[in-house]
PDB file of C-alpha atoms in Angstrom:
ATOM      1  CA  MET A   1      85.520  73.234 109.528  1.00 66.00           C
ATOM      2  CA  SER A   2      86.843  76.374 111.181  1.00 88.00           C
ATOM      3  CA  THR A   3      87.912  79.488 109.289  1.00 92.00           C
ATOM      4  CA  VAL A   4      91.672  80.071 109.441  1.00 94.00           C
ATOM      5  CA  ILE A   5      91.834  83.428 107.666  1.00 95.00           C
ATOM      6  CA  ARG A   6      89.172  85.778 106.327  1.00 96.00           C
ATOM      7  CA  ALA A   7      89.607  88.966 104.331  1.00 96.00           C
ATOM      8  CA  GLU A   8      86.693  91.339 104.842  1.00 96.00           C
ATOM      9  CA  ASP A   9      86.252  94.410 102.636  1.00 96.00           C
ATOM     10  CA  LEU A  10      90.043  94.692 102.188  1.00 96.00           C
ATOM     11  CA  CYS A  11      91.143  97.861 100.384  1.00 96.00           C
ATOM     12  CA  VAL A  12      94.605  99.220  99.584  1.00 95.00           C
ATOM     13  CA  THR A  13      95.068 102.898  98.720  1.00 94.00           C
ATOM     14  CA  LEU A  14      98.227 104.474  97.321  1.00 91.00           C
ATOM     15  CA  LYS A  15      99.010 107.777  99.023  1.00 88.00           C
ATOM     16  CA  ILE A  16     101.735 109.966  97.543  1.00 83.00           C
ATOM     17  CA  PRO A  17     102.175 113.564  98.783  1.00 83.00           C
ATOM     18  CA  ARG A  18     100.640 116.222  96.512  1.00 81.00           C
ATOM     19  CA  ARG A  19      98.982 113.595  94.310  1.00 81.00           C
ATOM     20  CA  PRO A  20      95.425 112.214  94.316  1.00 83.00           C
ATOM     21  CA  GLU A  21      94.888 108.990  96.271  1.00 86.00           C
ATOM     22  CA  LYS A  22      94.468 105.846  94.157  1.00 87.00           C
ATOM     23  CA  GLU A  23      92.616 102.734  95.314  1.00 89.00           C
ATOM     24  CA  LEU A  24      94.612  99.752  93.999  1.00 91.00           C
ATOM     25  CA  VAL A  25      92.783  96.892  95.764  1.00 93.00           C
ATOM     26  CA  ARG A  26      89.045  97.272  96.249  1.00 91.00           C
ATOM     27  CA  HIS A  27      86.663  95.475  98.597  1.00 92.00           C
ATOM     28  CA  VAL A  28      88.332  92.051  98.529  1.00 95.00           C
ATOM     29  CA  ASN A  29      86.494  89.323 100.459  1.00 96.00           C
ATOM     30  CA  PHE A  30      87.487  85.670 100.832  1.00 96.00           C
ATOM     31  CA  GLU A  31      88.035  83.022 103.479  1.00 95.00           C
ATOM     32  CA  VAL A  32      90.091  79.868 103.882  1.00 95.00           C
ATOM     33  CA  GLN A  33      88.888  76.959 106.010  1.00 94.00           C
ATOM     34  CA  ARG A  34      91.129  74.612 107.999  1.00 93.00           C
ATOM     35  CA  GLY A  35      92.959  72.237 105.651  1.00 91.00           C
ATOM     36  CA  GLU A  36      91.570  73.992 102.564  1.00 94.00           C
ATOM     37  CA  CYS A  37      93.460  75.544  99.639  1.00 95.00           C
ATOM     38  CA  LEU A  38      92.250  78.779  98.050  1.00 96.00           C
ATOM     39  CA  GLY A  39      93.722  79.751  94.692  1.00 95.00           C
ATOM     40  CA  ILE A  40      93.930  83.474  93.893  1.00 95.00           C
ATOM     41  CA  LEU A  41      94.009  83.612  90.108  1.00 93.00           C
ATOM     42  CA  GLY A  42      94.807  86.533  87.842  1.00 88.00           C
ATOM     43  CA  GLU A  43      97.337  88.000  85.444  1.00 86.00           C
ATOM     44  CA  SER A  44     100.421  89.978  86.461  1.00 85.00           C
ATOM     45  CA  GLY A  45      99.577  93.319  88.057  1.00 85.00           C
ATOM     46  CA  SER A  46      96.036  92.320  89.022  1.00 89.00           C
ATOM     47  CA  GLY A  47      96.592  92.846  92.751  1.00 90.00           C
ATOM     48  CA  LYS A  48      97.049  89.228  93.898  1.00 91.00           C
ATOM     49  CA  SER A  49     100.297  89.708  95.804  1.00 90.00           C
ATOM     50  CA  MET A  50      99.416  93.216  96.998  1.00 92.00           C
ATOM     51  CA  SER A  51      96.277  91.912  98.712  1.00 94.00           C
ATOM     52  CA  ILE A  52      98.273  89.318 100.633  1.00 93.00           C
ATOM     53  CA  LYS A  53     101.104  91.716 101.524  1.00 92.00           C
ATOM     54  CA  ALA A  54      98.488  94.141 102.846  1.00 94.00           C
ATOM     55  CA  MET A  55      97.082  91.453 105.151  1.00 94.00           C
ATOM     56  CA  LEU A  56     100.552  90.595 106.448  1.00 93.00           C
ATOM     57  CA  GLY A  57     101.663  94.183 107.041  1.00 92.00           C
ATOM     58  CA  LEU A  58     104.363  94.022 104.353  1.00 91.00           C
ATOM     59  CA  LEU A  59     103.498  97.180 102.394  1.00 92.00           C
ATOM     60  CA  ASP A  60     105.466 100.385 102.889  1.00 90.00           C
ATOM     61  CA  LYS A  61     104.173 103.660 104.321  1.00 89.00           C
ATOM     62  CA  ASN A  62     102.887 104.943 100.955  1.00 90.00           C
ATOM     63  CA  PHE A  63     100.042 102.430 101.146  1.00 93.00           C
ATOM     64  CA  SER A  64      97.002 102.687 103.403  1.00 94.00           C
ATOM     65  CA  VAL A  65      95.100  99.480 104.196  1.00 95.00           C
ATOM     66  CA  SER A  66      91.508  99.325 105.411  1.00 95.00           C
ATOM     67  CA  GLY A  67      89.000  96.568 106.134  1.00 96.00           C
ATOM     68  CA  HIS A  68      89.763  93.435 108.167  1.00 96.00           C
ATOM     69  CA  ALA A  69      92.026  90.396 107.912  1.00 96.00           C
ATOM     70  CA  TRP A  70      90.823  87.939 110.534  1.00 96.00           C
ATOM     71  CA  PHE A  71      93.301  85.238 111.524  1.00 95.00           C
ATOM     72  CA  GLY A  72      91.349  83.249 114.068  1.00 89.00           C
ATOM     73  CA  GLU A  73      90.264  85.885 116.599  1.00 91.00           C
ATOM     74  CA  LYS A  74      92.982  88.368 115.608  1.00 93.00           C
ATOM     75  CA  ASP A  75      92.537  91.164 113.094  1.00 96.00           C
ATOM     76  CA  LEU A  76      95.985  91.262 111.483  1.00 95.00           C
ATOM     77  CA  LEU A  77      95.478  94.856 110.343  1.00 95.00           C
ATOM     78  CA  LYS A  78      95.273  95.953 113.966  1.00 94.00           C
ATOM     79  CA  GLU A  79      98.242  93.952 115.262  1.00 93.00           C
ATOM     80  CA  SER A  80     101.489  95.723 116.186  1.00 92.00           C
ATOM     81  CA  GLY A  81     104.679  95.277 114.175  1.00 89.00           C
ATOM     82  CA  GLU A  82     106.206  93.144 116.930  1.00 90.00           C
ATOM     83  CA  SER A  83     103.124  90.925 117.078  1.00 92.00           C
ATOM     84  CA  MET A  84     103.153  90.459 113.289  1.00 92.00           C
ATOM     85  CA  ARG A  85     106.829  89.475 113.346  1.00 90.00           C
ATOM     86  CA  LYS A  86     105.940  86.675 115.756  1.00 90.00           C
ATOM     87  CA  ILE A  87     102.993  85.533 113.621  1.00 92.00           C
ATOM     88  CA  ARG A  88     104.898  85.596 110.320  1.00 91.00           C
ATOM     89  CA  GLY A  89     107.147  82.562 110.048  1.00 85.00           C
ATOM     90  CA  SER A  90     105.502  80.582 112.833  1.00 88.00           C
ATOM     91  CA  GLU A  91     101.696  80.732 112.496  1.00 92.00           C
ATOM     92  CA  ILE A  92     101.643  82.085 108.935  1.00 94.00           C
ATOM     93  CA  ALA A  93     104.416  81.077 106.543  1.00 91.00           C
ATOM     94  CA  VAL A  94     105.173  82.571 103.126  1.00 90.00           C
ATOM     95  CA  VAL A  95     106.871  81.014 100.082  1.00 87.00           C
ATOM     96  CA  LEU A  96     107.863  83.576  97.450  1.00 81.00           C
ATOM     97  CA  GLN A  97     108.169  83.130  93.705  1.00 77.00           C
ATOM     98  CA  ASN A  98     111.895  83.532  93.056  1.00 77.00           C
ATOM     99  CA  PRO A  99     114.034  81.394  95.375  1.00 76.00           C
ATOM    100  CA  MET A 100     117.266  82.767  93.895  1.00 79.00           C
ATOM    101  CA  THR A 101     116.558  86.225  95.349  1.00 83.00           C
ATOM    102  CA  CYS A 102     114.959  85.150  98.640  1.00 84.00           C
ATOM    103  CA  PHE A 103     118.130  83.798 100.265  1.00 91.00           C
ATOM    104  CA  ASP A 104     120.937  86.074 101.444  1.00 92.00           C
ATOM    105  CA  PRO A 105     123.965  85.280  99.232  1.00 92.00           C
ATOM    106  CA  LEU A 106     126.406  86.084 102.070  1.00 94.00           C
ATOM    107  CA  TYR A 107     125.180  83.420 104.511  1.00 94.00           C
ATOM    108  CA  ARG A 108     125.277  79.649 104.406  1.00 94.00           C
ATOM    109  CA  ILE A 109     122.046  77.690 104.033  1.00 94.00           C
ATOM    110  CA  GLY A 110     122.380  76.304 107.573  1.00 94.00           C
ATOM    111  CA  SER A 111     122.383  79.729 109.209  1.00 94.00           C
ATOM    112  CA  GLN A 112     119.411  80.861 107.141  1.00 92.00           C
ATOM    113  CA  ILE A 113     117.338  77.835 108.112  1.00 93.00           C
ATOM    114  CA  GLY A 114     118.443  78.161 111.729  1.00 92.00           C
ATOM    115  CA  GLU A 115     117.411  81.826 111.838  1.00 90.00           C
ATOM    116  CA  THR A 116     113.723  80.840 111.675  1.00 88.00           C
ATOM    117  CA  PHE A 117     114.101  78.427 114.578  1.00 90.00           C
ATOM    118  CA  ALA A 118     116.166  80.896 116.619  1.00 91.00           C
ATOM    119  CA  THR A 119     113.545  83.630 116.106  1.00 88.00           C
ATOM    120  CA  HIS A 120     110.461  81.594 116.958  1.00 90.00           C
ATOM    121  CA  THR A 121     111.663  78.956 119.457  1.00 89.00           C
ATOM    122  CA  ASP A 122     113.903  78.669 122.513  1.00 90.00           C
ATOM    123  CA  TRP A 123     115.913  75.747 121.091  1.00 92.00           C
ATOM    124  CA  ASN A 124     119.658  75.592 121.688  1.00 93.00           C
ATOM    125  CA  ALA A 125     122.262  75.362 118.890  1.00 92.00           C
ATOM    126  CA  ASN A 126     122.291  71.541 118.805  1.00 93.00           C
ATOM    127  CA  GLU A 127     118.500  71.336 118.599  1.00 93.00           C
ATOM    128  CA  ILE A 128     118.449  73.933 115.822  1.00 93.00           C
ATOM    129  CA  ARG A 129     121.032  71.961 113.851  1.00 93.00           C
ATOM    130  CA  GLU A 130     119.057  68.726 114.244  1.00 93.00           C
ATOM    131  CA  LYS A 131     115.835  70.408 113.162  1.00 92.00           C
ATOM    132  CA  SER A 132     117.623  71.995 110.176  1.00 94.00           C
ATOM    133  CA  LEU A 133     118.859  68.576 109.039  1.00 94.00           C
ATOM    134  CA  GLU A 134     115.393  67.136 109.566  1.00 92.00           C
ATOM    135  CA  THR A 135     113.928  69.934 107.427  1.00 90.00           C
ATOM    136  CA  LEU A 136     116.294  69.165 104.541  1.00 92.00           C
ATOM    137  CA  GLU A 137     115.630  65.422 104.776  1.00 91.00           C
ATOM    138  CA  ARG A 138     111.854  66.023 104.720  1.00 86.00           C
ATOM    139  CA  MET A 139     112.287  68.030 101.515  1.00 85.00           C
ATOM    140  CA  ARG A 140     114.326  65.166  99.958  1.00 86.00           C
ATOM    141  CA  ILE A 141     117.566  67.136  99.769  1.00 90.00           C
ATOM    142  CA  ARG A 142     120.518  64.829  99.225  1.00 89.00           C
ATOM    143  CA  ASN A 143     123.517  65.141 101.536  1.00 92.00           C
ATOM    144  CA  PRO A 144     121.806  67.452 104.069  1.00 92.00           C
ATOM    145  CA  GLU A 145     124.980  67.822 106.176  1.00 93.00           C
ATOM    146  CA  GLU A 146     126.868  69.104 103.156  1.00 95.00           C
ATOM    147  CA  THR A 147     123.982  71.320 102.044  1.00 95.00           C
ATOM    148  CA  LEU A 148     123.924  73.164 105.385  1.00 95.00           C
ATOM    149  CA  GLN A 149     127.469  74.388 104.628  1.00 95.00           C
ATOM    150  CA  LYS A 150     126.712  75.633 101.123  1.00 95.00           C
ATOM    151  CA  TYR A 151     125.871  79.125  99.928  1.00 95.00           C
ATOM    152  CA  PRO A 152     122.684  79.768  97.896  1.00 94.00           C
ATOM    153  CA  HIS A 153     124.554  80.200  94.589  1.00 93.00           C
ATOM    154  CA  GLN A 154     125.861  76.633  94.926  1.00 94.00           C
ATOM    155  CA  LEU A 155     122.340  75.162  94.750  1.00 92.00           C
ATOM    156  CA  SER A 156     119.799  74.965  91.932  1.00 88.00           C
ATOM    157  CA  GLY A 157     116.554  76.932  91.873  1.00 84.00           C
ATOM    158  CA  GLY A 158     114.553  73.770  92.510  1.00 84.00           C
ATOM    159  CA  MET A 159     116.626  72.883  95.596  1.00 89.00           C
ATOM    160  CA  LEU A 160     116.322  76.422  96.961  1.00 90.00           C
ATOM    161  CA  GLN A 161     112.565  76.389  96.444  1.00 86.00           C
ATOM    162  CA  ARG A 162     112.256  73.070  98.276  1.00 87.00           C
ATOM    163  CA  ILE A 163     114.400  74.413 101.128  1.00 91.00           C
ATOM    164  CA  MET A 164     112.214  77.537 101.300  1.00 89.00           C
ATOM    165  CA  ILE A 165     109.087  75.376 101.543  1.00 87.00           C
ATOM    166  CA  GLY A 166     110.802  73.266 104.212  1.00 87.00           C
ATOM    167  CA  ILE A 167     111.611  76.386 106.246  1.00 89.00           C
ATOM    168  CA  ALA A 168     108.033  77.637 105.817  1.00 87.00           C
ATOM    169  CA  MET A 169     106.511  74.362 107.025  1.00 86.00           C
ATOM    170  CA  ALA A 170     109.080  73.552 109.720  1.00 86.00           C
ATOM    171  CA  LEU A 171     107.075  75.079 112.580  1.00 87.00           C
ATOM    172  CA  LYS A 172     103.764  73.613 111.311  1.00 88.00           C
ATOM    173  CA  PRO A 173     101.994  76.917 110.564  1.00 91.00           C
ATOM    174  CA  ALA A 174      98.216  77.127 110.406  1.00 92.00           C
ATOM    175  CA  LEU A 175      98.447  78.901 107.038  1.00 94.00           C
ATOM    176  CA  LEU A 176     100.915  78.636 104.150  1.00 93.00           C
ATOM    177  CA  ILE A 177     100.894  81.442 101.579  1.00 93.00           C
ATOM    178  CA  ALA A 178     102.591  80.460  98.316  1.00 91.00           C
ATOM    179  CA  ASP A 179     103.096  83.380  95.924  1.00 90.00           C
ATOM    180  CA  GLU A 180     103.756  81.989  92.425  1.00 86.00           C
ATOM    181  CA  PRO A 181     105.922  79.216  93.949  1.00 83.00           C
ATOM    182  CA  THR A 182     106.734  77.511  90.628  1.00 77.00           C
ATOM    183  CA  THR A 183     107.177  80.463  88.249  1.00 73.00           C
ATOM    184  CA  ALA A 184     110.985  80.295  88.054  1.00 68.00           C
ATOM    185  CA  LEU A 185     111.163  76.487  87.790  1.00 73.00           C
ATOM    186  CA  ASP A 186     111.048  74.093  84.859  1.00 78.00           C
ATOM    187  CA  VAL A 187     107.993  71.885  84.415  1.00 80.00           C
ATOM    188  CA  THR A 188     109.441  68.731  86.024  1.00 80.00           C
ATOM    189  CA  ILE A 189     110.619  70.587  89.129  1.00 77.00           C
ATOM    190  CA  GLN A 190     107.278  72.438  89.288  1.00 80.00           C
ATOM    191  CA  ALA A 191     105.460  69.123  89.620  1.00 82.00           C
ATOM    192  CA  GLN A 192     107.821  67.941  92.384  1.00 81.00           C
ATOM    193  CA  VAL A 193     107.466  71.194  94.352  1.00 80.00           C
ATOM    194  CA  LEU A 194     103.658  71.185  94.129  1.00 84.00           C
ATOM    195  CA  GLU A 195     103.530  67.524  95.162  1.00 85.00           C
ATOM    196  CA  MET A 196     105.675  68.264  98.216  1.00 81.00           C
ATOM    197  CA  MET A 197     103.472  71.199  99.182  1.00 83.00           C
ATOM    198  CA  GLN A 198     100.382  69.002  98.943  1.00 86.00           C
ATOM    199  CA  ASP A 199     102.021  66.241 101.007  1.00 85.00           C
ATOM    200  CA  LEU A 200     102.996  68.667 103.766  1.00 80.00           C
ATOM    201  CA  LYS A 201      99.577  70.343 103.662  1.00 84.00           C
ATOM    202  CA  GLN A 202      97.843  66.998 104.212  1.00 86.00           C
ATOM    203  CA  LYS A 203     100.340  65.822 106.828  1.00 85.00           C
ATOM    204  CA  PHE A 204      99.991  68.936 109.006  1.00 85.00           C
ATOM    205  CA  ASN A 205      96.385  69.816 107.992  1.00 88.00           C
ATOM    206  CA  THR A 206      97.687  73.236 106.950  1.00 90.00           C
ATOM    207  CA  SER A 207      95.503  75.716 105.091  1.00 94.00           C
ATOM    208  CA  MET A 208      96.960  77.241 101.939  1.00 94.00           C
ATOM    209  CA  LEU A 209      96.642  80.412  99.891  1.00 95.00           C
ATOM    210  CA  LEU A 210      98.081  79.764  96.429  1.00 94.00           C
ATOM    211  CA  ILE A 211      98.672  82.875  94.312  1.00 93.00           C
ATOM    212  CA  THR A 212      99.102  82.035  90.640  1.00 89.00           C
ATOM    213  CA  HIS A 213      98.178  82.803  87.042  1.00 85.00           C
ATOM    214  CA  ASP A 214      98.327  79.108  86.085  1.00 86.00           C
ATOM    215  CA  LEU A 215      94.869  77.559  85.654  1.00 89.00           C
ATOM    216  CA  GLY A 216      96.302  74.037  85.695  1.00 88.00           C
ATOM    217  CA  VAL A 217      97.990  74.593  89.070  1.00 88.00           C
ATOM    218  CA  VAL A 218      94.676  75.810  90.509  1.00 92.00           C
ATOM    219  CA  ALA A 219      92.763  72.836  89.076  1.00 91.00           C
ATOM    220  CA  GLN A 220      95.180  70.306  90.569  1.00 90.00           C
ATOM    221  CA  ASN A 221      95.787  71.853  93.972  1.00 91.00           C
ATOM    222  CA  CYS A 222      92.923  74.094  95.090  1.00 94.00           C
ATOM    223  CA  ASP A 223      89.470  73.595  96.629  1.00 94.00           C
ATOM    224  CA  MET A 224      88.259  77.181  96.134  1.00 96.00           C
ATOM    225  CA  VAL A 225      89.273  79.881  93.657  1.00 96.00           C
ATOM    226  CA  ALA A 226      89.029  83.675  93.566  1.00 96.00           C
ATOM    227  CA  VAL A 227      89.555  85.301  90.159  1.00 95.00           C
ATOM    228  CA  ILE A 228      90.957  88.815  90.561  1.00 95.00           C
ATOM    229  CA  TYR A 229      91.127  91.563  87.955  1.00 94.00           C
ATOM    230  CA  ALA A 230      92.402  95.128  88.382  1.00 92.00           C
ATOM    231  CA  GLY A 231      92.416  94.848  92.180  1.00 92.00           C
ATOM    232  CA  GLN A 232      88.937  93.379  92.507  1.00 93.00           C
ATOM    233  CA  ILE A 233      87.584  89.837  92.831  1.00 95.00           C
ATOM    234  CA  VAL A 234      85.303  89.229  89.847  1.00 94.00           C
ATOM    235  CA  GLU A 235      84.427  85.552  90.401  1.00 95.00           C
ATOM    236  CA  TYR A 236      84.579  83.364  93.493  1.00 96.00           C
ATOM    237  CA  GLY A 237      83.548  79.794  94.281  1.00 95.00           C
ATOM    238  CA  SER A 238      84.645  76.184  94.345  1.00 96.00           C
ATOM    239  CA  VAL A 239      87.122  75.129  91.680  1.00 95.00           C
ATOM    240  CA  LEU A 240      84.541  72.768  90.189  1.00 94.00           C
ATOM    241  CA  ASP A 241      81.852  75.474  89.986  1.00 94.00           C
ATOM    242  CA  VAL A 242      84.102  78.185  88.558  1.00 94.00           C
ATOM    243  CA  PHE A 243      85.911  75.938  86.072  1.00 92.00           C
ATOM    244  CA  LYS A 244      82.753  74.194  84.837  1.00 92.00           C
ATOM    245  CA  HIS A 245      80.263  77.075  85.044  1.00 92.00           C
ATOM    246  CA  MET A 246      82.264  80.294  84.681  1.00 92.00           C
ATOM    247  CA  HIS A 247      80.177  83.463  84.498  1.00 91.00           C
ATOM    248  CA  HIS A 248      82.451  86.488  84.269  1.00 93.00           C
ATOM    249  CA  PRO A 249      83.746  87.328  80.745  1.00 93.00           C
ATOM    250  CA  TYR A 250      87.269  87.721  82.139  1.00 93.00           C
ATOM    251  CA  THR A 251      87.246  84.147  83.491  1.00 93.00           C
ATOM    252  CA  VAL A 252      85.864  82.934  80.151  1.00 92.00           C
ATOM    253  CA  GLY A 253      88.671  84.814  78.375  1.00 91.00           C
ATOM    254  CA  LEU A 254      91.327  83.184  80.568  1.00 90.00           C
ATOM    255  CA  PHE A 255      90.058  79.723  79.664  1.00 89.00           C
ATOM    256  CA  ASP A 256      89.649  80.560  75.969  1.00 88.00           C
ATOM    257  CA  SER A 257      93.299  81.652  75.799  1.00 85.00           C
ATOM    258  CA  ILE A 258      94.549  78.177  76.781  1.00 83.00           C
ATOM    259  CA  PRO A 259      95.689  76.096  73.773  1.00 81.00           C
ATOM    260  CA  GLN A 260      93.592  72.928  73.309  1.00 77.00           C
ATOM    261  CA  ILE A 261      95.388  69.742  72.242  1.00 78.00           C
ATOM    262  CA  ASP A 262      92.209  68.353  70.658  1.00 78.00           C
ATOM    263  CA  SER A 263      91.547  71.448  68.535  1.00 74.00           C
ATOM    264  CA  ALA A 264      92.692  72.174  64.966  1.00 76.00           C
ATOM    265  CA  VAL A 265      92.924  75.919  65.660  1.00 73.00           C
ATOM    266  CA  THR A 266      96.369  77.224  64.688  1.00 75.00           C
ATOM    267  CA  ARG A 267      96.314  80.564  66.541  1.00 81.00           C
ATOM    268  CA  LEU A 268      95.834  81.340  70.216  1.00 80.00           C
ATOM    269  CA  LYS A 269      92.835  83.400  71.299  1.00 84.00           C
ATOM    270  CA  PRO A 270      94.123  86.073  73.693  1.00 87.00           C
ATOM    271  CA  ILE A 271      92.020  88.551  75.643  1.00 89.00           C
ATOM    272  CA  PRO A 272      92.202  91.754  73.552  1.00 89.00           C
ATOM    273  CA  GLY A 273      93.924  94.821  74.972  1.00 88.00           C
ATOM    274  CA  LEU A 274      95.788  95.238  78.240  1.00 88.00           C
ATOM    275  CA  MET A 275      94.727  95.399  81.861  1.00 88.00           C
ATOM    276  CA  PRO A 276      94.119  99.067  82.764  1.00 88.00           C
ATOM    277  CA  ASP A 277      96.571 101.055  84.851  1.00 84.00           C
ATOM    278  CA  PRO A 278      95.460 100.444  88.470  1.00 80.00           C
ATOM    279  CA  THR A 279      95.884 104.163  89.139  1.00 79.00           C
ATOM    280  CA  ASP A 280      93.613 105.087  86.218  1.00 83.00           C
ATOM    281  CA  LEU A 281      90.716 102.628  86.083  1.00 85.00           C
ATOM    282  CA  PRO A 282      87.784 103.112  83.711  1.00 86.00           C
ATOM    283  CA  GLU A 283      84.355 104.128  84.975  1.00 88.00           C
ATOM    284  CA  GLY A 284      81.884 101.327  85.673  1.00 90.00           C
ATOM    285  CA  CYS A 285      83.151  97.780  85.112  1.00 92.00           C
ATOM    286  CA  ASN A 286      86.957  97.540  85.111  1.00 91.00           C
ATOM    287  CA  PHE A 287      86.805  94.950  82.327  1.00 93.00           C
ATOM    288  CA  SER A 288      84.525  96.966  80.024  1.00 91.00           C
ATOM    289  CA  THR A 289      87.372  98.176  77.769  1.00 90.00           C
ATOM    290  CA  ARG A 290      88.321  94.565  76.898  1.00 91.00           C
ATOM    291  CA  CYS A 291      84.968  92.783  77.133  1.00 92.00           C
ATOM    292  CA  PRO A 292      83.218  91.604  73.926  1.00 90.00           C
ATOM    293  CA  TYR A 293      79.823  91.944  75.657  1.00 91.00           C
ATOM    294  CA  ALA A 294      80.237  95.463  77.071  1.00 90.00           C
ATOM    295  CA  ASP A 295      77.511  98.035  76.461  1.00 91.00           C
ATOM    296  CA  GLU A 296      76.806 101.537  77.747  1.00 91.00           C
ATOM    297  CA  LYS A 297      75.444 100.196  81.040  1.00 92.00           C
ATOM    298  CA  CYS A 298      78.773  98.432  81.724  1.00 91.00           C
ATOM    299  CA  LYS A 299      80.673 101.688  81.244  1.00 88.00           C
ATOM    300  CA  ALA A 300      78.467 103.474  83.768  1.00 89.00           C
ATOM    301  CA  ASN A 301      77.786 100.916  86.517  1.00 89.00           C
ATOM    302  CA  GLU A 302      80.019  98.534  88.442  1.00 86.00           C
ATOM    303  CA  PRO A 303      78.525  94.995  88.404  1.00 84.00           C
ATOM    304  CA  GLU A 304      77.987  92.983  91.570  1.00 84.00           C
ATOM    305  CA  LEU A 305      80.138  89.909  92.223  1.00 82.00           C
TER     306      LEU A 305
END
């Protein structure tokens, strides 16, 4: 298998005038092979989305990004803004977590689907309309002709999420990045959306980066998993290896906090404390303030992956 995307020593630093620089994402390394799905797992604020936005050039000028993000032979961190605009939406597609805020409320669904085709192809208006209808049909949207004329507020969250996935996959990208794609959906719709993403992934042999805090979603959909905490990957490997033979106390804590249907325990077992402020991390291991096994060595030295 060939590598589709590879992050190499990726770092993100916050730079605000007259304030000390703060490193928010530190030395992130991972790779995704052709047709493979990598799950990036961690709680809110851990740096999952920031790492991906850094690779795609979507952070504002207050952030400095270093390292490499290899997409085939291209280092995305060295590409121009114009080049990245051509890559995003055609070769790399992104599905965001809240479909209700990702569509422009002032434009009909048809024009918003057609915008992707108009930007990345030389199709005429009739071809764009046909491809838009085909996209809706592929995503099992009833009455596609009628749906093209509707505004986002006239559709449910599940329909909008399916349409967003359809737009993302319409040009058969090499990589699909899904950032918490089921967070705003109920459980039944979540299952439908994930099934559609898997079907399209297999049909087009698309690689996938799935950003989530849901262990079950990772188990069902991913081949590899990277567990991230406070801007740093703390455990990395195949889903089978990490889920069956977890080593890092943070990963163990995530699994221990899941309620077990075959257990008589009446209270959940959360990880104590809160994740540290990414601008004010503790010395040594980032997890030392919450870890039941931490000793003086942990507070002084940063452990290897």
